Short mmCIF file of C-alpha atoms in Angstrom, two decimals:
data_model
loop_
_atom_site.label_atom_id
_atom_site.label_comp_id
_atom_site.label_asym_id
_atom_site.label_seq_id
_atom_site.Cartn_x
_atom_site.Cartn_y
_atom_site.Cartn_z
CA MET A 43 29.91 91.57 55.67
CA ASN A 44 30.35 90.25 52.38
CA ASN A 45 31.63 86.41 52.43
CA THR A 46 33.33 87.16 48.74
CA GLU A 47 35.58 89.03 46.96
CA THR A 48 36.23 89.86 43.28
CA VAL A 49 40.13 89.70 42.27
CA PRO A 50 41.51 89.89 38.79
CA ILE A 51 43.05 86.56 37.26
CA LEU A 52 44.62 85.21 34.71
CA ARG A 53 42.76 82.07 33.52
CA LEU A 54 44.41 79.53 31.35
CA THR A 55 42.37 77.21 29.31
CA GLU A 56 42.37 74.39 26.34
CA GLN A 57 40.99 77.70 24.61
CA GLY A 58 43.98 80.20 25.35
CA ILE A 59 44.62 82.45 27.95
CA SER A 60 42.40 85.31 29.49
CA ASN A 61 42.17 88.23 32.01
CA ILE A 62 39.10 88.07 34.18
CA ASN A 63 37.47 88.84 37.38
CA ASP A 64 36.89 86.17 39.50
CA VAL A 65 35.02 85.77 43.08
CA VAL A 66 37.25 84.40 45.89
CA ALA A 67 36.02 83.35 49.36
CA ARG A 68 36.91 86.10 52.11
CA GLU A 69 39.14 84.95 54.90
CA PHE A 70 38.67 86.92 58.26
CA ALA A 71 40.14 86.80 61.72
CA VAL A 72 37.95 87.18 64.83
CA THR A 73 39.07 87.00 68.26
CA ILE A 74 36.53 85.93 70.76
CA VAL A 75 36.86 87.47 74.22
CA LEU A 76 35.00 85.87 77.15
CA ASN A 77 34.44 87.56 80.16
CA GLY A 78 37.20 89.92 79.14
CA ARG A 79 39.75 87.65 78.28
CA GLU A 80 40.99 86.77 74.71
CA LEU A 81 40.02 82.70 74.18
CA VAL A 82 40.82 82.19 70.71
CA THR A 83 41.25 83.72 67.40
CA LEU A 84 39.27 81.81 64.58
CA LEU A 85 39.75 82.34 60.55
CA CYS A 86 36.16 82.35 59.30
CA SER A 87 33.79 83.77 56.69
CA PRO A 88 33.30 87.58 58.07
CA ALA A 89 29.46 87.16 58.14
CA ASP A 90 27.43 86.37 61.52
CA LEU A 91 30.30 86.53 63.55
CA GLN A 92 28.04 86.39 66.78
CA TYR A 93 26.27 83.20 65.71
CA LEU A 94 29.92 81.95 65.10
CA ALA A 95 31.15 83.16 68.79
CA VAL A 96 27.91 81.60 70.40
CA GLY A 97 28.52 78.42 68.26
CA PHE A 98 31.99 78.03 69.17
CA LEU A 99 31.08 78.49 73.07
CA LEU A 100 28.40 75.93 72.49
CA SER A 101 30.52 73.37 71.06
CA GLU A 102 33.28 73.98 73.52
CA GLY A 103 30.81 73.56 76.57
CA LEU A 104 31.22 77.15 77.78
CA LEU A 105 27.96 77.94 77.27
CA THR A 106 24.96 76.12 77.22
CA ALA A 107 21.95 78.53 77.22
CA LYS A 108 21.01 81.88 75.57
CA ASP A 109 20.05 83.25 79.29
CA GLU A 110 23.51 82.57 80.27
CA ILE A 111 24.80 85.83 77.87
CA ARG A 112 24.95 88.90 80.00
CA ARG A 113 26.20 91.19 77.07
CA MET A 114 27.71 90.58 73.53
CA THR A 115 29.02 93.29 71.16
CA ASP A 116 30.97 92.77 67.76
CA ASP A 117 33.34 94.93 65.98
CA TYR A 118 33.96 94.21 62.52
CA ARG A 119 36.68 96.68 62.30
CA THR A 120 38.97 95.02 64.99
CA GLY A 121 37.62 91.32 64.25
CA THR A 122 36.28 90.81 67.88
CA VAL A 123 33.21 89.38 69.69
CA ARG A 124 33.16 90.11 73.21
CA ILE A 125 30.87 87.85 75.41
CA ASP A 126 30.10 88.36 79.03
CA THR A 127 28.28 85.30 80.74
CA GLU A 128 26.84 84.65 84.06
CA ARG A 129 29.79 82.13 84.72
CA ASP A 130 33.03 83.69 84.54
CA GLU A 131 34.66 80.58 83.04
CA ARG A 132 37.38 79.67 80.74
CA PRO A 133 39.16 76.52 80.29
CA THR A 134 42.24 76.69 83.00
CA GLY A 135 44.99 74.27 83.66
CA ALA A 136 45.26 71.01 81.67
CA ALA A 137 42.13 71.48 79.75
CA ALA A 138 43.93 74.92 78.04
CA SER A 139 46.88 73.63 77.62
CA ALA A 140 46.35 70.39 76.24
CA ARG A 141 44.77 71.70 73.05
CA SER A 142 43.35 69.13 70.42
CA ILE A 143 43.42 70.50 67.09
CA THR A 144 41.08 69.02 64.23
CA SER A 145 42.35 67.60 61.48
CA GLY A 146 41.21 69.25 58.11
CA CYS A 147 38.39 70.52 56.08
CA GLY A 148 37.10 73.09 58.34
CA GLY A 149 39.79 73.32 61.14
CA GLY A 150 38.87 73.94 64.71
CA VAL A 151 40.11 73.40 68.17
CA SER A 152 38.95 71.70 70.78
CA PHE A 153 39.94 72.20 74.65
CA HIS A 154 38.87 68.70 75.71
CA SER A 155 41.36 65.95 74.96
CA ALA A 156 40.31 63.25 72.20
CA ALA A 157 40.38 60.51 74.84
CA ASP A 158 37.65 61.31 76.73
CA VAL A 159 35.51 63.04 74.28
CA VAL A 160 32.57 60.78 75.05
CA GLN A 161 32.50 61.13 78.82
CA GLY A 162 29.67 63.21 80.21
CA GLN A 163 27.93 63.52 77.03
CA ALA A 164 24.54 62.05 77.04
CA LYS A 165 23.21 59.69 74.24
CA VAL A 166 20.73 61.25 71.62
CA GLU A 167 17.53 59.82 72.31
CA SER A 168 15.06 60.41 69.37
CA GLY A 169 12.35 58.77 67.60
CA ALA A 170 12.87 61.13 64.65
CA GLU A 171 12.75 59.27 61.42
CA ILE A 172 13.43 60.59 57.51
CA SER A 173 12.99 58.55 54.80
CA THR A 174 15.85 58.32 51.89
CA HIS A 175 13.40 60.30 49.37
CA GLU A 176 13.30 62.96 52.03
CA VAL A 177 16.97 62.86 52.42
CA MET A 178 17.81 63.21 48.80
CA ALA A 179 15.10 66.12 48.44
CA LEU A 180 16.66 68.06 51.18
CA MET A 181 20.13 67.57 50.04
CA LYS A 182 19.02 68.91 46.69
CA GLU A 183 17.86 72.34 48.34
CA PHE A 184 21.03 72.33 50.27
CA GLN A 185 23.32 72.20 47.46
CA HIS A 186 21.33 75.02 45.65
CA ARG A 187 21.46 77.27 48.57
CA SER A 188 25.10 77.42 48.71
CA SER A 189 25.71 80.37 46.71
CA THR A 190 28.94 81.54 48.05
CA PHE A 191 30.19 77.74 47.33
CA ILE A 192 28.66 78.03 43.85
CA ALA A 193 30.55 81.35 43.53
CA THR A 194 33.97 80.52 45.07
CA GLY A 195 34.29 76.77 45.43
CA GLY A 196 35.97 77.76 48.72
CA VAL A 197 33.49 77.42 51.52
CA HIS A 198 31.42 74.85 53.55
CA SER A 199 27.95 74.72 53.96
CA ALA A 200 25.78 73.58 57.25
CA ALA A 201 22.27 73.52 57.87
CA LEU A 202 19.42 72.61 60.24
CA CYS A 203 16.32 70.93 58.53
CA ASP A 204 13.14 69.21 59.60
CA ARG A 205 11.96 66.81 57.34
CA ASN A 206 10.60 68.95 54.92
CA ARG A 207 12.59 72.05 54.74
CA ILE A 208 15.96 73.88 55.46
CA LEU A 209 15.12 75.90 58.64
CA ILE A 210 18.58 77.72 59.29
CA PHE A 211 21.57 77.53 56.63
CA SER A 212 25.20 78.91 56.67
CA GLU A 213 28.43 79.25 54.80
CA ASP A 214 31.78 79.64 56.03
CA ILE A 215 35.25 78.80 54.81
CA GLY A 216 35.45 76.44 57.98
CA ARG A 217 33.41 73.27 58.16
CA HIS A 218 33.32 73.69 61.93
CA ASN A 219 32.67 77.29 61.73
CA ALA A 220 29.57 76.69 59.38
CA ILE A 221 28.03 74.21 61.92
CA ASP A 222 29.05 76.60 64.88
CA LYS A 223 26.92 79.41 63.16
CA VAL A 224 23.95 77.37 62.60
CA PHE A 225 23.93 76.29 66.41
CA GLY A 226 24.81 79.68 67.51
CA GLU A 227 21.86 81.01 65.66
CA CYS A 228 19.40 78.39 66.87
CA ILE A 229 20.39 79.33 70.45
CA LEU A 230 19.82 83.02 69.72
CA ASN A 231 16.68 83.08 68.01
CA GLY A 232 15.10 80.06 70.05
CA VAL A 233 15.07 77.28 67.18
CA PRO A 234 14.91 74.16 68.76
CA THR A 235 17.36 71.62 67.14
CA GLY A 236 16.21 68.03 68.91
CA ASP A 237 14.57 65.69 66.70
CA ARG A 238 15.97 67.65 63.71
CA MET A 239 18.74 67.00 61.13
CA LEU A 240 22.06 68.73 60.54
CA PHE A 241 23.32 68.80 57.13
CA THR A 242 26.89 69.40 56.20
CA SER A 243 29.12 69.63 53.06
CA GLY A 244 31.97 68.61 54.82
CA ARG A 245 33.88 65.45 56.14
CA VAL A 246 32.27 64.31 59.60
CA SER A 247 35.04 63.56 62.20
CA SER A 248 34.74 62.99 65.75
CA GLU A 249 34.21 66.51 66.85
CA ILE A 250 31.51 67.29 64.54
CA VAL A 251 29.46 64.07 65.71
CA LEU A 252 30.15 65.52 69.28
CA LYS A 253 28.97 69.23 68.70
CA THR A 254 26.00 67.76 67.12
CA ALA A 255 25.07 65.45 70.01
CA ARG A 256 25.69 68.23 72.10
CA ARG A 257 22.64 70.16 70.53
CA HIS A 258 20.56 66.68 70.88
CA VAL A 259 20.54 66.43 66.99
CA PRO A 260 19.81 62.93 66.28
CA ILE A 261 20.72 62.53 62.31
CA ILE A 262 23.87 63.94 60.69
CA VAL A 263 23.71 63.97 56.91
CA SER A 264 27.01 64.82 55.08
CA LYS A 265 27.95 65.01 51.26
CA SER A 266 31.18 63.86 51.98
CA ALA A 267 32.99 60.93 54.16
CA PRO A 268 33.01 60.17 57.91
CA THR A 269 36.29 59.02 59.75
CA ASP A 270 36.26 56.03 61.57
CA LEU A 271 36.16 57.60 64.98
CA GLY A 272 33.54 59.84 63.57
CA LEU A 273 31.35 56.79 63.00
CA ARG A 274 32.50 55.36 66.06
CA LEU A 275 31.32 57.86 68.38
CA ALA A 276 27.76 58.40 66.07
CA ASP A 277 27.67 54.79 67.14
CA ASP A 278 28.19 55.40 70.79
CA LEU A 279 26.01 58.69 71.00
CA GLY A 280 23.00 57.45 69.31
CA VAL A 281 23.60 59.39 66.40
CA THR A 282 22.40 58.32 62.88
CA LEU A 283 25.08 59.07 60.21
CA LEU A 284 24.74 59.15 56.94
CA GLY A 285 27.51 60.05 54.29
CA PHE A 286 28.25 60.43 50.43
CA VAL A 287 24.67 61.61 49.73
CA ARG A 288 24.84 62.53 46.28
CA GLY A 289 24.45 61.10 42.93
CA GLY A 290 21.17 59.15 44.19
CA ARG A 291 22.84 57.03 46.63
CA MET A 292 23.89 57.34 50.53
CA ASN A 293 25.61 55.38 52.89
CA VAL A 294 24.21 54.79 56.21
CA TYR A 295 26.86 54.09 59.02
CA THR A 296 25.00 53.77 62.13
CA HIS A 297 21.59 53.75 63.77
CA ASP A 298 19.74 52.90 60.56
CA ARG A 299 16.33 52.42 62.50
CA ARG A 300 15.80 56.27 61.58
CA ILE A 301 15.55 55.90 57.77
CA ALA A 302 12.33 55.09 56.76
CA ARG A 303 13.03 52.78 53.59
CA ASP A 304 10.45 53.95 51.09
CA GLY A 305 11.45 51.59 48.52
CA LYS A 306 13.39 51.66 45.38
CA GLN A 307 11.35 54.25 43.36
CA ASP A 308 12.05 56.80 46.05
CA CYS A 309 15.84 56.47 46.65
CA MET B 778 50.32 52.22 60.87
CA ASN B 779 47.26 52.21 58.13
CA ASN B 780 45.28 55.05 57.26
CA THR B 781 42.09 53.25 56.51
CA GLU B 782 39.59 50.77 57.89
CA THR B 783 37.13 48.86 56.68
CA VAL B 784 33.52 48.89 58.42
CA PRO B 785 30.36 47.19 57.60
CA ILE B 786 27.73 49.81 56.25
CA LEU B 787 24.05 49.91 54.77
CA ARG B 788 24.37 51.41 51.11
CA LEU B 789 21.29 53.05 49.73
CA THR B 790 20.93 53.27 46.25
CA GLU B 791 18.31 53.63 42.84
CA GLN B 792 19.14 49.80 42.89
CA GLY B 793 18.07 49.24 46.31
CA ILE B 794 19.34 48.34 49.79
CA SER B 795 22.87 46.41 50.42
CA ASN B 796 24.73 45.49 53.15
CA ILE B 797 28.33 46.34 52.24
CA ASN B 798 32.01 46.86 53.61
CA ASP B 799 33.31 50.03 53.14
CA VAL B 800 36.70 51.73 53.50
CA VAL B 801 36.79 54.63 55.74
CA ALA B 802 39.70 57.04 56.77
CA ARG B 803 41.28 56.67 60.34
CA GLU B 804 41.10 59.54 62.72
CA PHE B 805 44.04 59.33 65.05
CA ALA B 806 45.34 61.76 68.06
CA VAL B 807 48.91 62.32 68.31
CA THR B 808 50.46 64.74 71.04
CA ILE B 809 53.64 66.36 70.38
CA VAL B 810 55.67 66.62 73.57
CA LEU B 811 58.49 68.97 72.58
CA ASN B 812 61.41 69.17 75.32
CA GLY B 813 59.45 67.50 77.95
CA ARG B 814 56.29 69.32 77.65
CA GLU B 815 52.98 68.76 75.86
CA LEU B 816 52.76 71.29 73.06
CA VAL B 817 49.63 70.15 71.00
CA THR B 818 47.29 67.31 69.92
CA LEU B 819 46.81 67.12 66.19
CA LEU B 820 43.96 64.95 65.01
CA CYS B 821 45.47 63.10 61.72
CA SER B 822 45.83 59.99 59.61
CA PRO B 823 48.03 57.71 61.67
CA ALA B 824 51.23 57.10 59.52
CA ASP B 825 54.17 59.21 59.44
CA LEU B 826 53.77 60.65 62.88
CA GLN B 827 57.53 61.85 62.91
CA TYR B 828 57.06 63.77 59.61
CA LEU B 829 53.86 65.25 60.94
CA ALA B 830 55.46 66.62 64.18
CA VAL B 831 58.91 68.03 62.65
CA GLY B 832 56.48 69.48 59.75
CA PHE B 833 54.40 70.86 62.30
CA LEU B 834 57.19 72.55 64.69
CA LEU B 835 58.46 74.09 61.16
CA SER B 836 55.36 75.53 60.14
CA GLU B 837 55.29 77.06 63.49
CA GLY B 838 58.81 78.23 63.51
CA LEU B 839 59.65 76.26 66.33
CA LEU B 840 62.46 74.35 64.52
CA THR B 841 64.48 75.46 61.37
CA ALA B 842 66.72 72.57 60.69
CA LYS B 843 67.50 68.78 61.16
CA ASP B 844 70.24 69.45 63.29
CA GLU B 845 68.27 71.33 65.87
CA ILE B 846 66.90 67.80 66.60
CA ARG B 847 68.63 66.02 69.47
CA ARG B 848 66.28 63.06 70.05
CA MET B 849 62.98 61.79 68.44
CA THR B 850 60.84 59.19 69.34
CA ASP B 851 57.21 58.13 68.37
CA ASP B 852 54.87 55.68 70.08
CA TYR B 853 51.75 54.37 68.38
CA ARG B 854 50.20 52.97 71.44
CA THR B 855 49.92 56.08 73.41
CA GLY B 856 50.02 58.34 70.36
CA THR B 857 52.88 60.71 71.16
CA VAL B 858 55.78 62.01 69.49
CA ARG B 859 58.44 63.21 71.65
CA ILE B 860 61.02 65.55 70.16
CA ASP B 861 64.02 67.14 71.97
CA THR B 862 65.74 70.13 70.22
CA GLU B 863 68.74 72.33 71.02
CA ARG B 864 66.48 75.19 71.86
CA ASP B 865 64.29 74.46 74.92
CA GLU B 866 61.79 76.75 73.27
CA ARG B 867 58.09 76.89 73.10
CA PRO B 868 55.41 79.56 72.66
CA THR B 869 54.88 81.38 75.87
CA GLY B 870 52.79 84.26 77.22
CA ALA B 871 50.69 85.95 74.66
CA ALA B 872 51.92 83.75 71.76
CA ALA B 873 50.79 80.72 73.47
CA SER B 874 47.25 82.14 74.59
CA ALA B 875 46.21 84.42 71.41
CA ARG B 876 45.82 80.99 69.39
CA SER B 877 44.75 81.42 65.75
CA ILE B 878 42.82 78.34 64.70
CA THR B 879 42.64 77.30 61.08
CA SER B 880 39.38 78.01 59.32
CA GLY B 881 38.81 74.83 57.24
CA CYS B 882 39.71 71.77 54.81
CA GLY B 883 42.76 70.84 56.91
CA GLY B 884 42.53 72.37 60.07
CA GLY B 885 45.44 73.28 62.13
CA VAL B 886 46.44 76.03 64.64
CA SER B 887 48.80 78.92 64.81
CA PHE B 888 50.66 80.41 67.60
CA HIS B 889 51.31 83.55 65.72
CA SER B 890 48.20 85.90 65.15
CA ALA B 891 46.88 86.49 61.77
CA ALA B 892 47.89 90.42 61.97
CA ASP B 893 51.40 89.69 61.85
CA VAL B 894 51.40 86.88 59.84
CA VAL B 895 54.09 88.62 57.20
CA GLN B 896 56.13 90.09 59.30
CA GLY B 897 59.64 88.42 59.63
CA GLN B 898 58.92 86.10 56.79
CA ALA B 899 61.30 86.89 53.71
CA LYS B 900 60.03 87.01 50.11
CA VAL B 901 60.86 83.91 48.07
CA GLU B 902 63.34 84.68 45.36
CA SER B 903 63.25 82.00 42.81
CA GLY B 904 63.62 81.91 38.95
CA ALA B 905 61.81 78.44 38.73
CA GLU B 906 59.49 78.21 36.12
CA ILE B 907 56.76 75.59 35.05
CA SER B 908 54.85 75.35 31.78
CA THR B 909 51.03 74.84 31.79
CA HIS B 910 51.78 71.46 30.42
CA GLU B 911 53.70 70.28 32.98
CA VAL B 912 51.66 71.65 35.53
CA MET B 913 48.44 69.36 33.99
CA ALA B 914 50.76 66.32 34.06
CA LEU B 915 51.70 66.61 37.46
CA MET B 916 48.20 67.03 38.59
CA LYS B 917 47.18 63.98 36.74
CA GLU B 918 50.03 62.05 38.38
CA PHE B 919 49.04 63.68 41.87
CA GLN B 920 45.44 62.48 41.40
CA HIS B 921 46.40 59.09 40.60
CA ARG B 922 49.01 58.85 43.73
CA SER B 923 45.96 59.64 46.02
CA SER B 924 45.08 56.12 46.90
CA THR B 925 43.85 56.71 50.22
CA PHE B 926 41.43 59.57 48.91
CA ILE B 927 40.54 57.19 46.21
CA ALA B 928 39.61 54.40 48.61
CA THR B 929 38.14 56.79 51.43
CA GLY B 930 37.22 60.11 49.71
CA GLY B 931 38.02 61.41 53.00
CA VAL B 932 41.77 62.75 53.18
CA HIS B 933 43.53 65.54 51.46
CA SER B 934 47.14 64.89 49.51
CA ALA B 935 49.97 67.38 49.35
CA ALA B 936 53.05 66.70 47.35
CA LEU B 937 56.47 68.22 46.54
CA CYS B 938 57.18 68.23 42.76
CA ASP B 939 59.90 69.42 40.56
CA ARG B 940 58.82 70.10 36.98
CA ASN B 941 58.78 66.27 35.73
CA ARG B 942 57.85 64.16 38.72
CA ILE B 943 56.50 63.90 42.54
CA LEU B 944 59.54 63.86 44.83
CA ILE B 945 57.34 63.39 48.23
CA PHE B 946 54.01 62.42 48.54
CA SER B 947 51.66 62.35 51.56
CA GLU B 948 47.98 61.94 52.64
CA ASP B 949 46.37 63.11 55.68
CA ILE B 950 42.60 63.66 57.15
CA GLY B 951 43.87 67.10 57.47
CA ARG B 952 44.98 69.62 54.62
CA HIS B 953 47.42 71.14 56.84
CA ASN B 954 48.80 67.73 58.23
CA ALA B 955 49.48 66.60 54.58
CA ILE B 956 51.81 69.63 53.93
CA ASP B 957 53.42 69.37 57.13
CA LYS B 958 54.26 65.68 56.72
CA VAL B 959 55.63 66.84 53.03
CA PHE B 960 57.79 69.33 54.46
CA GLY B 961 58.63 67.09 57.83
CA GLU B 962 60.00 64.43 55.16
CA CYS B 963 61.83 66.96 53.16
CA ILE B 964 63.67 67.99 56.36
CA LEU B 965 64.51 64.53 57.84
CA ASN B 966 65.92 63.36 54.40
CA GLY B 967 67.55 66.24 53.19
CA VAL B 968 65.34 66.68 50.28
CA PRO B 969 65.79 70.38 49.18
CA THR B 970 62.37 72.42 48.77
CA GLY B 971 63.67 76.06 47.32
CA ASP B 972 62.86 76.09 43.25
CA ARG B 973 60.14 73.25 43.42
CA MET B 974 56.40 73.24 43.83
CA LEU B 975 54.02 72.38 46.32
CA PHE B 976 50.91 70.60 45.12
CA THR B 977 48.00 70.40 47.44
CA SER B 978 44.45 68.91 47.11
CA GLY B 979 43.05 71.56 49.57
CA ARG B 980 42.12 75.34 49.83
CA VAL B 981 44.71 77.57 49.78
CA SER B 982 44.39 79.96 52.72
CA SER B 983 46.86 82.40 54.45
CA GLU B 984 48.66 79.75 56.84
CA ILE B 985 49.01 77.46 53.78
CA VAL B 986 50.84 80.24 52.23
CA LEU B 987 52.75 81.19 55.01
CA LYS B 988 54.04 77.49 55.61
CA THR B 989 55.18 76.94 51.95
CA ALA B 990 56.86 80.50 51.76
CA ARG B 991 58.82 79.21 54.98
CA ARG B 992 60.35 76.43 53.07
CA HIS B 993 61.33 78.62 50.24
CA VAL B 994 58.82 77.24 47.79
CA PRO B 995 58.05 79.49 44.99
CA ILE B 996 54.93 77.81 43.42
CA ILE B 997 52.06 76.55 45.05
CA VAL B 998 49.54 74.42 42.90
CA SER B 999 46.03 73.79 44.32
CA LYS B 1000 43.22 71.51 42.62
CA SER B 1001 40.95 73.81 44.83
CA ALA B 1002 40.08 77.57 45.63
CA PRO B 1003 42.23 80.16 47.33
CA THR B 1004 40.87 82.50 49.92
CA ASP B 1005 41.29 86.30 49.62
CA LEU B 1006 44.06 86.42 52.18
CA GLY B 1007 45.81 83.59 50.80
CA LEU B 1008 46.13 85.07 47.63
CA ARG B 1009 47.09 88.41 48.96
CA LEU B 1010 49.99 86.91 51.03
CA ALA B 1011 51.29 85.16 48.10
CA ASP B 1012 51.49 88.37 46.15
CA ASP B 1013 53.36 89.78 48.93
CA LEU B 1014 55.53 86.77 49.68
CA GLY B 1015 56.34 86.32 45.98
CA VAL B 1016 54.70 83.10 45.69
CA THR B 1017 53.07 81.97 42.19
CA LEU B 1018 49.54 80.99 43.01
CA LEU B 1019 47.62 78.40 40.99
CA GLY B 1020 44.25 77.04 41.92
CA PHE B 1021 41.11 75.11 40.46
CA VAL B 1022 43.78 72.96 38.17
CA ARG B 1023 41.47 70.55 36.71
CA GLY B 1024 39.68 69.83 33.69
CA GLY B 1025 42.13 71.00 31.40
CA ARG B 1026 41.98 74.84 32.97
CA MET B 1027 43.87 76.56 35.67
CA ASN B 1028 43.70 79.97 37.58
CA VAL B 1029 46.76 81.76 38.11
CA TYR B 1030 46.26 84.22 41.06
CA THR B 1031 49.65 85.74 41.52
CA HIS B 1032 53.22 86.17 39.99
CA ASP B 1033 52.31 84.75 36.57
CA ARG B 1034 56.14 85.23 35.43
CA ARG B 1035 56.98 81.72 36.56
CA ILE B 1036 54.26 80.26 34.02
CA ALA B 1037 56.12 79.30 30.80
CA ARG B 1038 53.23 79.99 28.35
CA ASP B 1039 53.44 76.93 26.22
CA GLY B 1040 50.61 77.75 23.54
CA LYS B 1041 47.47 76.68 23.33
CA GLN B 1042 47.83 72.90 22.07
CA ASP B 1043 49.63 72.37 25.51
CA CYS B 1044 47.47 73.81 28.32
#
């Protein structure tokens, strides 16, 4: 299903007024039904709903591997993805009621409480390295791939990369959704995530770091800013966090040992 | 409480590597306790928690006027705002379980389902007008006021304006939160919102339009993009929606009757 729609608008510029057609990002409501029960309704871009649903369950710790999925169907007409898993599991009691709502640019929800966010999450152990030159080249490719953003200015992008190229790419009106779609696609298509990198257009808050660490990804590269909790969590979980990667510069917030310094001329 | 924190980072530029101190946006978890029961935990910027809590309740339809608040306290140490209201009300049953999670740039949660978003919401009736010149001048002031954004690049801004000036201004890591803080401050300090404008740095999705229409604000002005549902809802609810207001131009998506066309030279 298409992520965009064309609408007639009035454009006012210094040159005057014109009636034009403009492309806007679509906003679609999808309900995830887990083991017969409505789990959540997400507002998202309408493409790749199964990837989104699986990625969301991964991020919430309600799914850990593809073979736990017994059956999955989507219905764009009703905006529903139904997933039956081996474990008949959903958040209950305190976990279901103490909902932690994300802050911004990308929305989302977490069933865990912010306080115990690190508990039970193992550190990411990886000897992966990347040079500043490679980071810059990948960011350039990442931005060129963002066709919905280029058309609408209204979506976020996320990608799984190795040192040389983009392996999985996604766009969504939500920064959380775009990342969940990437990890959902990885799980469903058997694409390994360890020793690789997550690229994101959006702000890196604590939940973004947590969902990335859950997929054992050692390096996060963002075009935007981190929050203080995001970088503290990255520090605790052994994740290398790069922000503001644009215009020939970058900030390295945590675990700079994975950045191979290739000298001034490459940066 | 301060919205920012200073952290040591490594900056890599074309000129080389330097160890510097950088300012990042703080991310704070606040739990709203309504009539003794935990309602929600929001990730937000730590300032103005009472405004946020009241604005959130307004947006969710759990509060409509200041005099419904019997008591309110905040505790930054535990990250809690406790509000007791006249009505002992909270979402129950289907409303509580069918949670609609927002998509992006600003996060948030809504207890209503996306399908019935317009039901029960009256159209915004207002003869308010603004010229393109006034919109541009206010957007310039709006961006200059965004000191946390200027320092961190990691927050959203929102403001209530009349034709001449900014009346209420707020910044938060979440675009929803920034708007909720503006409307919370309006209600607590008796600032009328009808016939005025909401300025936002963030994307205008359906929920942003709905929460603005709930405060009877007839004009939304955004630096960013709308979604298709956002502009459809604005059209249905009688809200004038302007997007991409920057660089001497703007897009008018709905109800252009409120834009006084002051000619080429003023735009």
